[in-house]
PDB file of C-alpha atoms in Angstrom:
ATOM      1  CA  UNK A  99      59.400  39.129  -1.211  1.00 86.00           C
ATOM      2  CA  UNK A 100      58.816  38.450   2.492  1.00 90.00           C
ATOM      3  CA  UNK A 101      61.175  35.479   2.587  1.00 91.00           C
ATOM      4  CA  UNK A 102      64.058  37.579   1.231  1.00 92.00           C
ATOM      5  CA  UNK A 103      63.345  40.292   3.809  1.00 91.00           C
ATOM      6  CA  UNK A 104      63.402  37.675   6.558  1.00 92.00           C
ATOM      7  CA  UNK A 105      66.675  36.222   5.283  1.00 93.00           C
ATOM      8  CA  UNK A 106      68.283  39.668   5.134  1.00 92.00           C
ATOM      9  CA  UNK A 107      67.124  40.407   8.683  1.00 94.00           C
ATOM     10  CA  UNK A 108      68.567  37.095   9.847  1.00 93.00           C
ATOM     11  CA  UNK A 109      72.011  38.035   8.514  1.00 92.00           C
ATOM     12  CA  UNK A 110      71.807  41.567   9.894  1.00 92.00           C
ATOM     13  CA  UNK A 111      70.643  40.412  13.342  1.00 94.00           C
ATOM     14  CA  UNK A 112      74.020  39.086  14.497  1.00 91.00           C
ATOM     15  CA  UNK A 113      75.802  42.291  13.452  1.00 89.00           C
ATOM     16  CA  UNK A 114      73.260  44.446  15.274  1.00 91.00           C
ATOM     17  CA  UNK A 115      73.513  42.258  18.367  1.00 91.00           C
ATOM     18  CA  UNK A 116      77.319  42.414  18.200  1.00 88.00           C
ATOM     19  CA  UNK A 117      77.240  46.186  18.014  1.00 86.00           C
ATOM     20  CA  UNK A 118      74.766  46.362  20.887  1.00 89.00           C
ATOM     21  CA  UNK A 119      72.032  48.092  18.883  1.00 90.00           C
ATOM     22  CA  UNK A 120      69.308  47.478  21.457  1.00 92.00           C
ATOM     23  CA  UNK A 121      66.743  49.709  19.737  1.00 92.00           C
ATOM     24  CA  UNK A 122      66.395  47.131  16.937  1.00 93.00           C
ATOM     25  CA  UNK A 123      66.548  43.968  19.030  1.00 94.00           C
ATOM     26  CA  UNK A 124      62.795  43.253  18.878  1.00 94.00           C
ATOM     27  CA  UNK A 125      62.178  44.782  15.443  1.00 95.00           C
ATOM     28  CA  UNK A 126      64.877  42.826  13.597  1.00 95.00           C
ATOM     29  CA  UNK A 127      63.520  39.572  15.019  1.00 95.00           C
ATOM     30  CA  UNK A 128      60.027  40.471  13.839  1.00 94.00           C
ATOM     31  CA  UNK A 129      61.349  41.264  10.354  1.00 94.00           C
ATOM     32  CA  UNK A 130      63.248  37.969  10.412  1.00 94.00           C
ATOM     33  CA  UNK A 131      59.905  36.168  10.872  1.00 94.00           C
ATOM     34  CA  UNK A 132      58.372  37.788   7.760  1.00 92.00           C
ATOM     35  CA  UNK A 133      59.138  34.666   5.697  1.00 87.00           C
ATOM     36  CA  UNK A 134      56.864  32.537   7.842  1.00 91.00           C
ATOM     37  CA  UNK A 135      54.448  35.232   9.057  1.00 89.00           C
ATOM     38  CA  UNK A 136      53.931  37.980   6.468  1.00 91.00           C
ATOM     39  CA  UNK A 137      53.081  41.324   8.121  1.00 92.00           C
ATOM     40  CA  UNK A 138      50.582  43.982   7.083  1.00 94.00           C
ATOM     41  CA  UNK A 139      52.423  46.044   4.424  1.00 94.00           C
ATOM     42  CA  UNK A 140      52.152  49.365   6.302  1.00 96.00           C
ATOM     43  CA  UNK A 141      53.604  47.781   9.459  1.00 95.00           C
ATOM     44  CA  UNK A 142      56.446  46.249   7.455  1.00 94.00           C
ATOM     45  CA  UNK A 143      57.209  49.596   5.815  1.00 94.00           C
ATOM     46  CA  UNK A 144      57.513  51.274   9.232  1.00 95.00           C
ATOM     47  CA  UNK A 145      59.772  48.540  10.567  1.00 94.00           C
ATOM     48  CA  UNK A 146      62.003  48.493   7.487  1.00 92.00           C
ATOM     49  CA  UNK A 147      62.298  52.299   7.648  1.00 95.00           C
ATOM     50  CA  UNK A 148      63.306  52.046  11.319  1.00 95.00           C
ATOM     51  CA  UNK A 149      65.929  49.396  10.551  1.00 94.00           C
ATOM     52  CA  UNK A 150      67.289  51.425   7.644  1.00 94.00           C
ATOM     53  CA  UNK A 151      67.498  54.694   9.620  1.00 96.00           C
ATOM     54  CA  UNK A 152      69.175  53.042  12.594  1.00 94.00           C
ATOM     55  CA  UNK A 153      71.684  51.057  10.531  1.00 92.00           C
ATOM     56  CA  UNK A 154      72.521  54.146   8.445  1.00 94.00           C
ATOM     57  CA  UNK A 155      73.209  56.080  11.652  1.00 93.00           C
ATOM     58  CA  UNK A 156      75.353  53.241  13.031  1.00 90.00           C
ATOM     59  CA  UNK A 157      77.325  53.021   9.770  1.00 88.00           C
ATOM     60  CA  UNK A 158      77.913  56.776   9.819  1.00 92.00           C
ATOM     61  CA  UNK A 159      79.132  56.614  13.412  1.00 88.00           C
ATOM     62  CA  UNK A 160      81.496  53.743  12.591  1.00 85.00           C
ATOM     63  CA  UNK A 161      82.907  55.727   9.669  1.00 85.00           C
ATOM     64  CA  UNK A 162      83.555  58.731  11.940  1.00 85.00           C
ATOM     65  CA  UNK A 163      85.237  56.531  14.539  1.00 81.00           C
ATOM     66  CA  UNK A 164      87.338  54.903  11.835  1.00 77.00           C
ATOM     67  CA  UNK A 165      88.399  58.291  10.456  1.00 83.00           C
ATOM     68  CA  UNK A 166      89.427  59.481  13.907  1.00 84.00           C
ATOM     69  CA  UNK A 167      91.287  56.305  14.784  1.00 76.00           C
ATOM     70  CA  UNK A 168      92.500  55.661  11.236  1.00 73.00           C
ATOM     71  CA  UNK A 169      91.201  52.098  11.077  1.00 66.00           C
ATOM     72  CA  UNK A 170      88.651  50.597   8.746  1.00 68.00           C
ATOM     73  CA  UNK A 171      84.987  50.377   9.775  1.00 65.00           C
ATOM     74  CA  UNK A 172      85.337  46.576   9.589  1.00 71.00           C
ATOM     75  CA  UNK A 173      88.171  46.722  12.117  1.00 71.00           C
ATOM     76  CA  UNK A 174      85.957  48.818  14.415  1.00 67.00           C
ATOM     77  CA  UNK A 175      83.349  46.063  14.346  1.00 70.00           C
ATOM     78  CA  UNK A 176      85.762  43.257  15.292  1.00 70.00           C
ATOM     79  CA  UNK A 177      85.521  44.346  18.945  1.00 58.00           C
TER      80      UNK A 177
END
């Protein structure tokens, strides 16, 4: 469902921008446009894999920071 993928990317975009995840700046905006401009499936799979790998790494880093500083990952994101 391309529209659902685009909607999910739209919601994720502001969090990624807030965290300064520059490596996904262009990609997340392309995924956001999937609802109006469906991509070739292989291209979409590569982009979604990149988003997933990068967000998993960011989440893991936030959890480590939270454990060290003894605050919740959500508190780490409040910046």
